[in-house]
PDB file of C-alpha atoms and ligand atoms in Angstrom:
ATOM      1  CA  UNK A 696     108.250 103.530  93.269  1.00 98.00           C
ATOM      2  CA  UNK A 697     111.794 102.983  93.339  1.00 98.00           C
ATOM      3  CA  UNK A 698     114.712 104.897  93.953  1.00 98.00           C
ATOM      4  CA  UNK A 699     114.358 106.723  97.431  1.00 98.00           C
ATOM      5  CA  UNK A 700     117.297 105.228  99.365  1.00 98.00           C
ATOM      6  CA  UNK A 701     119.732 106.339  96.028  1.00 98.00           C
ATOM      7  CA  UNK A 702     118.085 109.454  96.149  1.00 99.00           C
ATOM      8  CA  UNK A 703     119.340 110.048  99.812  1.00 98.00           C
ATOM      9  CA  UNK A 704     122.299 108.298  99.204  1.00 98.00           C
ATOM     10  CA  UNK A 705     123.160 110.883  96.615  1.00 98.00           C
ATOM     11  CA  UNK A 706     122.816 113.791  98.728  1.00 98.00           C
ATOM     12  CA  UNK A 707     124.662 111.829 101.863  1.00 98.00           C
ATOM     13  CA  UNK A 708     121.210 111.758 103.516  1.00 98.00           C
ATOM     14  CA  UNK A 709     119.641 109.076 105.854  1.00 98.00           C
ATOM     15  CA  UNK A 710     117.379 106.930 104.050  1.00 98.00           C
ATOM     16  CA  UNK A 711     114.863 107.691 105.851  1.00 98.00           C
ATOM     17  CA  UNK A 712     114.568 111.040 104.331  1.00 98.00           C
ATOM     18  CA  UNK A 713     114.535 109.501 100.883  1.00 98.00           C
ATOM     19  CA  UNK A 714     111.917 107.773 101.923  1.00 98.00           C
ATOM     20  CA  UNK A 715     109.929 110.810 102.976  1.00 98.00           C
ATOM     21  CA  UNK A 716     110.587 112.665 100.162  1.00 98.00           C
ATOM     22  CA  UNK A 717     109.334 109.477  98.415  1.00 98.00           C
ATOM     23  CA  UNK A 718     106.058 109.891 100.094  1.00 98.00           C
ATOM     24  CA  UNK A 719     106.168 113.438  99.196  1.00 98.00           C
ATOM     25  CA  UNK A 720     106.348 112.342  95.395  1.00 98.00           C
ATOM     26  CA  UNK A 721     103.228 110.275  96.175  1.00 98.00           C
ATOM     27  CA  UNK A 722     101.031 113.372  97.546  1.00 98.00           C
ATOM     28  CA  UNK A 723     102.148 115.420  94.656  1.00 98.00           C
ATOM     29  CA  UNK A 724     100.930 112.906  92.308  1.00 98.00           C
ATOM     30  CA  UNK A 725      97.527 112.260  93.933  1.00 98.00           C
ATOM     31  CA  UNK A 726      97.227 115.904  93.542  1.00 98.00           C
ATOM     32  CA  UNK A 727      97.461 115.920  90.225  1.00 98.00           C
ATOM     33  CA  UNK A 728      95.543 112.767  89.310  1.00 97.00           C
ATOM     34  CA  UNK A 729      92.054 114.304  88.731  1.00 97.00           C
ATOM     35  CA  UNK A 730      93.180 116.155  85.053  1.00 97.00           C
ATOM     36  CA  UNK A 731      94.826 112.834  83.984  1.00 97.00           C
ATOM     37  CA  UNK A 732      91.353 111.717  83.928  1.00 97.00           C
ATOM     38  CA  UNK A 733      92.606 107.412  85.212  1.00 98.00           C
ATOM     39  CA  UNK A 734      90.582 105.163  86.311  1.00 98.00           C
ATOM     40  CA  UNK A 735      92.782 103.867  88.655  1.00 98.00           C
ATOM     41  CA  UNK A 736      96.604 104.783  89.988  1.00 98.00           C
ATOM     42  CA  UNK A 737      98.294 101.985  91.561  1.00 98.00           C
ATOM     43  CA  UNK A 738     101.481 102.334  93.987  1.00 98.00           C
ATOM     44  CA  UNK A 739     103.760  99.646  94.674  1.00 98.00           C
ATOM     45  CA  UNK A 740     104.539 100.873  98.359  1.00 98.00           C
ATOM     46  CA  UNK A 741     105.944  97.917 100.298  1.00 98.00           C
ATOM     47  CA  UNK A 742     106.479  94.588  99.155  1.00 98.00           C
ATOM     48  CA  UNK A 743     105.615  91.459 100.869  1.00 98.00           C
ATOM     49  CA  UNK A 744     109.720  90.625 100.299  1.00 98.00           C
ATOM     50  CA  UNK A 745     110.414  94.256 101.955  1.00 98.00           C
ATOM     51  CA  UNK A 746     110.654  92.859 105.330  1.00 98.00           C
ATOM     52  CA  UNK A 747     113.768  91.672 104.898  1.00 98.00           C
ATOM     53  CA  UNK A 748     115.217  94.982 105.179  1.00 98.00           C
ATOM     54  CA  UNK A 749     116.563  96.273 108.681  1.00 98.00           C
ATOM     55  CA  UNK A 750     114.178  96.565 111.354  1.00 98.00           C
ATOM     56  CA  UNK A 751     114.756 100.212 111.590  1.00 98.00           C
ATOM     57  CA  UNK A 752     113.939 100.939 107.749  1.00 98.00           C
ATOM     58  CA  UNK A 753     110.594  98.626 107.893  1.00 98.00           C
ATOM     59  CA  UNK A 754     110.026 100.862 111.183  1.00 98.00           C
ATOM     60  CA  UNK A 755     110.019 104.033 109.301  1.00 98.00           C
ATOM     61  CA  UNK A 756     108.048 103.083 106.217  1.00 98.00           C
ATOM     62  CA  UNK A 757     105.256 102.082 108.677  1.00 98.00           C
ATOM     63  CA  UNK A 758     105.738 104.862 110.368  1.00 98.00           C
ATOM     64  CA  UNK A 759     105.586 107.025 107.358  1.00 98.00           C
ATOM     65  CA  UNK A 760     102.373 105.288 106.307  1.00 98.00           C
ATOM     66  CA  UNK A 761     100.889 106.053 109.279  1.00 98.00           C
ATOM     67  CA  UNK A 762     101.540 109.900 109.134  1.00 98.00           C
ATOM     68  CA  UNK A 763     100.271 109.856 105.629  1.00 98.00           C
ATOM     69  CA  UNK A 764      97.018 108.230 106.134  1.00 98.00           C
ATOM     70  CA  UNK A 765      96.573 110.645 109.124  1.00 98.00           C
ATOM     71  CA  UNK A 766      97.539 113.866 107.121  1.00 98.00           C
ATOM     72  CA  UNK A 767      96.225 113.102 103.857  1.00 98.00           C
ATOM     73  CA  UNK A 768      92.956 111.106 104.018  1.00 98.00           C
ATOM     74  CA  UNK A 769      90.522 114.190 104.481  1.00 98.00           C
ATOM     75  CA  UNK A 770      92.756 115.495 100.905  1.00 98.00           C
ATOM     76  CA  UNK A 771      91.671 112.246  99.141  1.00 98.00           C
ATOM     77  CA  UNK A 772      87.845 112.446 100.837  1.00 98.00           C
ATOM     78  CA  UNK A 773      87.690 115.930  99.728  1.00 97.00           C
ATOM     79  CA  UNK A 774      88.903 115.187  95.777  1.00 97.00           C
ATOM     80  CA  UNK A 775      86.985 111.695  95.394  1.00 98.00           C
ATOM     81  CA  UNK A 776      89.852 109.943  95.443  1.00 98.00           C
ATOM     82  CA  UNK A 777      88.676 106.134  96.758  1.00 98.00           C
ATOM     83  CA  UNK A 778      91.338 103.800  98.162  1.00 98.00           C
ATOM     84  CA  UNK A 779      91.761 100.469  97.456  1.00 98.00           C
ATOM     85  CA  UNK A 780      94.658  98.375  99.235  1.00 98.00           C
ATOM     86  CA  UNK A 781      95.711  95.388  97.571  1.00 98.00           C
ATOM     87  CA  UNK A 782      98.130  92.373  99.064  1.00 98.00           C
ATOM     88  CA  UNK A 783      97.637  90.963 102.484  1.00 98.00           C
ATOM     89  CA  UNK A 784      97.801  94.274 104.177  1.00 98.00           C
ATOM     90  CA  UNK A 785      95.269  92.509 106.984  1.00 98.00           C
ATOM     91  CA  UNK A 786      98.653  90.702 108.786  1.00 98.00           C
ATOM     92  CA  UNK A 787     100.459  94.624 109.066  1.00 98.00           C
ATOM     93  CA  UNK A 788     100.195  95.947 112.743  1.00 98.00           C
ATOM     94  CA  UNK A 789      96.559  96.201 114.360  1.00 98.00           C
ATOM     95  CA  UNK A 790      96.459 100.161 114.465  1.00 98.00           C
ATOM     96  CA  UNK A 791      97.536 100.339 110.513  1.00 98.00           C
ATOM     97  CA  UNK A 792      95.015  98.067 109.801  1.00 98.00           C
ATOM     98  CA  UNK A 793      92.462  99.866 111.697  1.00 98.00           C
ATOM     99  CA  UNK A 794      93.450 103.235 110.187  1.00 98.00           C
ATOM    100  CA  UNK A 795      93.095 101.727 106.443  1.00 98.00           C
ATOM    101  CA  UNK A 796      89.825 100.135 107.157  1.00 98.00           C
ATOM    102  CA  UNK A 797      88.770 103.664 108.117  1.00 98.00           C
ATOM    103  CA  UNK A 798      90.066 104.919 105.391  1.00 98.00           C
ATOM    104  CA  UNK A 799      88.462 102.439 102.706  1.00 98.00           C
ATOM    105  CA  UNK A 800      85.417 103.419 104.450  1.00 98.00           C
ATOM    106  CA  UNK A 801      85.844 107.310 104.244  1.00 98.00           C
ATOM    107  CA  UNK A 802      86.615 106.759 100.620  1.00 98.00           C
ATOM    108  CA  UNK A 803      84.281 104.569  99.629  1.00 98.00           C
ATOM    109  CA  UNK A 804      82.681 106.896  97.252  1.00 98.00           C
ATOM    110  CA  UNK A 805      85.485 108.392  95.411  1.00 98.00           C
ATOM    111  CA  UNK A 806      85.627 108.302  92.112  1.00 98.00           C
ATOM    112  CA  UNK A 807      89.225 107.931  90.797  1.00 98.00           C
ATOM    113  CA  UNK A 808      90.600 104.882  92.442  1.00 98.00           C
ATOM    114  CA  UNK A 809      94.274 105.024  94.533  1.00 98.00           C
ATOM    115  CA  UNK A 810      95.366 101.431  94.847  1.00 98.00           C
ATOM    116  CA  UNK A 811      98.543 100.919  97.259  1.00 98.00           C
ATOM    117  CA  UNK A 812     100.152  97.641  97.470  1.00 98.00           C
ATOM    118  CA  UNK A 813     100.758  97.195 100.844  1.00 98.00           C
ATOM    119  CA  UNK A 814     102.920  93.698 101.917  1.00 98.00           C
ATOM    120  CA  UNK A 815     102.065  92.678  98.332  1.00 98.00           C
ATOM    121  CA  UNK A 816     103.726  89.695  96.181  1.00 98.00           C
ATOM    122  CA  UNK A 817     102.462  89.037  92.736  1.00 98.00           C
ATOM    123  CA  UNK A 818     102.772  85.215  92.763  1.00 98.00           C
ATOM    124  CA  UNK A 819     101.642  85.289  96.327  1.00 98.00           C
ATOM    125  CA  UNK A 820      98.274  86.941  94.909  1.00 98.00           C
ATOM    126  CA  UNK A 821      97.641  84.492  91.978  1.00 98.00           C
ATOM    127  CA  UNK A 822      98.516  81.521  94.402  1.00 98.00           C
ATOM    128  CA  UNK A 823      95.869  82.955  96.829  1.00 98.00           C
ATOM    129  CA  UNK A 824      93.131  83.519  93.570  1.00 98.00           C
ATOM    130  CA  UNK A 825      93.847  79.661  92.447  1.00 98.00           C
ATOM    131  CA  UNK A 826      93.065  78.688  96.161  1.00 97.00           C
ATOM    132  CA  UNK A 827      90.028  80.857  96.405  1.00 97.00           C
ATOM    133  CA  UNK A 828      88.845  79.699  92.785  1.00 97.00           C
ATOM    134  CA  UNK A 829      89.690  75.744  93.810  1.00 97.00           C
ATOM    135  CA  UNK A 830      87.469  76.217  96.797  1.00 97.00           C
ATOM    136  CA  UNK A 831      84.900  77.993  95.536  1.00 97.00           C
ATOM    137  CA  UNK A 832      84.369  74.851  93.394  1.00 96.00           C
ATOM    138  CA  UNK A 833      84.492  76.664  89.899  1.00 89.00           C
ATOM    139  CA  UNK A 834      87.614  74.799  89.044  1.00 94.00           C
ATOM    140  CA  UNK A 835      90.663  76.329  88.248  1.00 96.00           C
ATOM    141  CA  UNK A 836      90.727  78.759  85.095  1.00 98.00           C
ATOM    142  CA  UNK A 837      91.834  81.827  83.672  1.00 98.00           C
ATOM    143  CA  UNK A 838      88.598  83.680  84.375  1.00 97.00           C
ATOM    144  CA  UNK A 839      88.377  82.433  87.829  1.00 98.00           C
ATOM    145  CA  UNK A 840      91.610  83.413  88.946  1.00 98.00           C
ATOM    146  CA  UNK A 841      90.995  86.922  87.594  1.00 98.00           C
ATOM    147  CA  UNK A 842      87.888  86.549  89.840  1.00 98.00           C
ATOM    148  CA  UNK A 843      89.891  86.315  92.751  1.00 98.00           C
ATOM    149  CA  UNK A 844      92.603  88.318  92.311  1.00 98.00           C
ATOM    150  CA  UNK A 845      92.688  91.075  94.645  1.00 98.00           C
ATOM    151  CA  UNK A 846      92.685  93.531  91.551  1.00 98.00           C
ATOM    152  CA  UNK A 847      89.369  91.728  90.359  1.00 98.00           C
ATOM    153  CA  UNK A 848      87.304  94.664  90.465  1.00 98.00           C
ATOM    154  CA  UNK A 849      89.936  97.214  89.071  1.00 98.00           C
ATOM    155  CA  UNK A 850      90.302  98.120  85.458  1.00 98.00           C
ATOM    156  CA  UNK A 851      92.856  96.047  83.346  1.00 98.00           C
ATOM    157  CA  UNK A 852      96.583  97.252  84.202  1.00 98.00           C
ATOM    158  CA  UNK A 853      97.256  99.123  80.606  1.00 98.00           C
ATOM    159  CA  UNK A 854     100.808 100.766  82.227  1.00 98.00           C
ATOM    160  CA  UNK A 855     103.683  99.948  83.970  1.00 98.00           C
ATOM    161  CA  UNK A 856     105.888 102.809  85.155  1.00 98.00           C
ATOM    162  CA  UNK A 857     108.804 101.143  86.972  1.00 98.00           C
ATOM    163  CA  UNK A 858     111.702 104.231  88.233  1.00 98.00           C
ATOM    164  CA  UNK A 859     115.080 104.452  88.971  1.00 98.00           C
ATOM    165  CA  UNK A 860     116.617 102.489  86.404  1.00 98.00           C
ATOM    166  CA  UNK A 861     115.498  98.934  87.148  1.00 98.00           C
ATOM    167  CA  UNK A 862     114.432  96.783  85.102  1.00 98.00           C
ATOM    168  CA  UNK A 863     112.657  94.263  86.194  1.00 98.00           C
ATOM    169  CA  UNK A 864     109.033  93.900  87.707  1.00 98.00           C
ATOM    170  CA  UNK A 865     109.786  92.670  91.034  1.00 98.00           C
ATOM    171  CA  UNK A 866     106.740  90.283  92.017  1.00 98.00           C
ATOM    172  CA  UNK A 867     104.548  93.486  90.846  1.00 98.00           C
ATOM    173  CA  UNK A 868     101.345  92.563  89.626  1.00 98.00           C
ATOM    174  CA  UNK A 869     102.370  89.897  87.362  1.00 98.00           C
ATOM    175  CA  UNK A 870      99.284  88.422  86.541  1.00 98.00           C
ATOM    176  CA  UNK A 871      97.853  91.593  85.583  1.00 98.00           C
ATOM    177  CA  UNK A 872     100.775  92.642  83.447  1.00 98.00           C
ATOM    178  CA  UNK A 873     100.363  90.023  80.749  1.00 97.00           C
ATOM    179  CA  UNK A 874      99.744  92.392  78.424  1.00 96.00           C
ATOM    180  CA  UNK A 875     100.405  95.834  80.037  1.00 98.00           C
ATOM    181  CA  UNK A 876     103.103  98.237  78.437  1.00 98.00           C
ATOM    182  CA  UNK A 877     106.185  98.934  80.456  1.00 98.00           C
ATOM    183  CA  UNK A 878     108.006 102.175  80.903  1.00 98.00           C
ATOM    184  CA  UNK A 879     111.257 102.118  82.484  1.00 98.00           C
ATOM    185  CA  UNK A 880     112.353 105.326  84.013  1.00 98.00           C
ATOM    186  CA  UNK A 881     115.360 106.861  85.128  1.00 98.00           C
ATOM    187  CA  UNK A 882     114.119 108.725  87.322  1.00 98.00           C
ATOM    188  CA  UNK A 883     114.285 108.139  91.097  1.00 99.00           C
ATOM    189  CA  UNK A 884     110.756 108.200  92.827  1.00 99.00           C
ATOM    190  CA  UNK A 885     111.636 111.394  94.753  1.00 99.00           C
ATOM    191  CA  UNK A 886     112.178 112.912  91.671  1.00 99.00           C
ATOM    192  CA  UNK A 887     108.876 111.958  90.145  1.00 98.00           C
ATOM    193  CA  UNK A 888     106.949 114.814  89.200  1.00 98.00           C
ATOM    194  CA  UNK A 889     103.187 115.171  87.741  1.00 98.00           C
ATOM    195  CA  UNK A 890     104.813 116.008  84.723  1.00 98.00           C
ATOM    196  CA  UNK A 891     106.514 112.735  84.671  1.00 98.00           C
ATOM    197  CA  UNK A 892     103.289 111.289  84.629  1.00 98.00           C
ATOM    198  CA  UNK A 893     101.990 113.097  81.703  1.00 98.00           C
ATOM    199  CA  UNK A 894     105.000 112.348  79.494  1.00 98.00           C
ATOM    200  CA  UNK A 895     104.248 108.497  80.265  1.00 98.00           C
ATOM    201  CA  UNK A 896     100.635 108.724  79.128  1.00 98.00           C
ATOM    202  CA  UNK A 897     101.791 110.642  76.181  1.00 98.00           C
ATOM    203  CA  UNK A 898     104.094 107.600  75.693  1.00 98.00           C
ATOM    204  CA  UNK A 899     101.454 105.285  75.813  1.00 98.00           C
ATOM    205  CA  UNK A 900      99.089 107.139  73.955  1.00 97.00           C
ATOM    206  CA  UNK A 901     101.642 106.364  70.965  1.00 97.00           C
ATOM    207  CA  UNK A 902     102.074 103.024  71.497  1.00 96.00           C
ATOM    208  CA  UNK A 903     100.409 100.134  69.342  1.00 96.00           C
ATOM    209  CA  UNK A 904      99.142  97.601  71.505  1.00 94.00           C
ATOM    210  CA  UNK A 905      97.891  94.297  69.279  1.00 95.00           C
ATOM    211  CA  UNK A 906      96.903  91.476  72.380  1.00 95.00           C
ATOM    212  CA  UNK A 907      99.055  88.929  70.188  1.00 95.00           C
ATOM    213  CA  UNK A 908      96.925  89.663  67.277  1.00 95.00           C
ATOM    214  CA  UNK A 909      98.608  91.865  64.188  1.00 88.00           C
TER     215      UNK A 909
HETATM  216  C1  LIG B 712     111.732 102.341  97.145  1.00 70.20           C
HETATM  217  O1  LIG B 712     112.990 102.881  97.301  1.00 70.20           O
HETATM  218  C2  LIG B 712     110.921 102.449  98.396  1.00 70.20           C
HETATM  219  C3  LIG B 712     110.364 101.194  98.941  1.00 70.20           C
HETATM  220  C4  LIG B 712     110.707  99.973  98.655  1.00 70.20           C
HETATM  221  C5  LIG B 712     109.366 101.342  99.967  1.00 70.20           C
HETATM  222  P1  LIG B 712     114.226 101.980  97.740  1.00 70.20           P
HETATM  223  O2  LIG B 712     114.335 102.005  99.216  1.00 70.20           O
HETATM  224  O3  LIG B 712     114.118 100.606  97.131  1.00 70.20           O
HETATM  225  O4  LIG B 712     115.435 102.778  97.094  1.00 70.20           O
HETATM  226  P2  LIG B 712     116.792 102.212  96.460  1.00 70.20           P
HETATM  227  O5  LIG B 712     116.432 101.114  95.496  1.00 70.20           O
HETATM  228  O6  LIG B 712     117.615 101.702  97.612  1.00 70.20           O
HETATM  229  O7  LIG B 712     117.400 103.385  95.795  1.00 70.20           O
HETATM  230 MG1  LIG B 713     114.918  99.709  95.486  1.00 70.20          MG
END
């Protein structure tokens, strides 16, 4: 999900309003996600290189997680959606912790799965897989990574949306995107629409995917 601060920036807002509109993008989406019929949606919401922004910008995207967990979570209880967090969202502050273990617990039963990567690094989650794998004494191997990743009991990633223009993957589930597609999207995140969505799985839908094979 990138884009907000440009979208702001555009309309000589504060950032911080890109950033809520950015979260309004997200609630629209989880909306729609029950017709799309996925498995699993997975946001990239803040990374675990994010902190180096200013104090006051990590401030308000905690703060804005907080409001959405409180506003939203009876929305996802009520349409099966269940939650996942991936990424070592256990170190964020004590009370957002708290609030996400309640709401893993609330969710528990959903059906259609919302992953959000919460102070997530890609090659910080395969280097914490090979430790977990090493230890558990299975030796070190392709299947028990996977084991250990913190996606291990999510469907394979089949799409990569990526907006605003970038194009690059940003320590986002790298492991996992070994043989993913990629779209790369112009739009900004605030603009992202359900509709947006749709096109993309039409996109894929239309795509040959051959695993290295021909
Ligand atoms: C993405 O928007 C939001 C998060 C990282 C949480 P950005 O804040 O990266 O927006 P741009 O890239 O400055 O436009
Ligand atoms: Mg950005």
């Amino acid at each position: 999900m990138d884009g907000n601060g440009r979208w702001a920036k555009k309309r000589a807002l504060p950032r911080a309003v890109g950033h809520q509109r950015g979260v309004e993008a997200v609630r629209r989406l989880v909306r729609a996600l029950a017709p799309t019929g996925l498995e699993c949606l997975t946001l990239y919401a803040f990374s675990s290189e994010n902190w180096k922004r200013p104090d006051e910008e990590v401030d308000d995207l905690m703060n804005l997680m907080r409001r959405f967990i409180r506003s939203d979570l009876p929305e996802f209880v009520a349409n099966n959606v269940k939650l996942k967090i991936i990424g070592d969202w256990q170190s964020l502050a004590p009370d957002i912790v708290a609030m996400l273990e309640d709401a893993l617990a609330q969710t528990a039963n959903g059906t259609q799965t919302l992953a959000v990567a919460l102070n997530y690094g890609g090659q910080h989650e395969i280097a914490r897989a090979a430790a977990k794998a090493s230890a558990a004494g299975g030796g070190i191997s392709i299947e028990t990574i996977a084991a250990h990743l913190d996606t291990a009991d999510l469907p394979p990633l089949d799409l990569l949306i990526r907006t605003s223009g970038e194009v690059r993957l940003s320590n986002f589930l790298l492991w996992q995107a070994a043989y993913a597609e990629m779209l790369f999207v112009d739009t900004l995140w605030p603009d992202f629409e359900p509709a947006h969505l749709t096109r993309a799985l039409d996109d894929f839908a239309r795509r040959e995917r051959r695993y290295g094979g021909r």
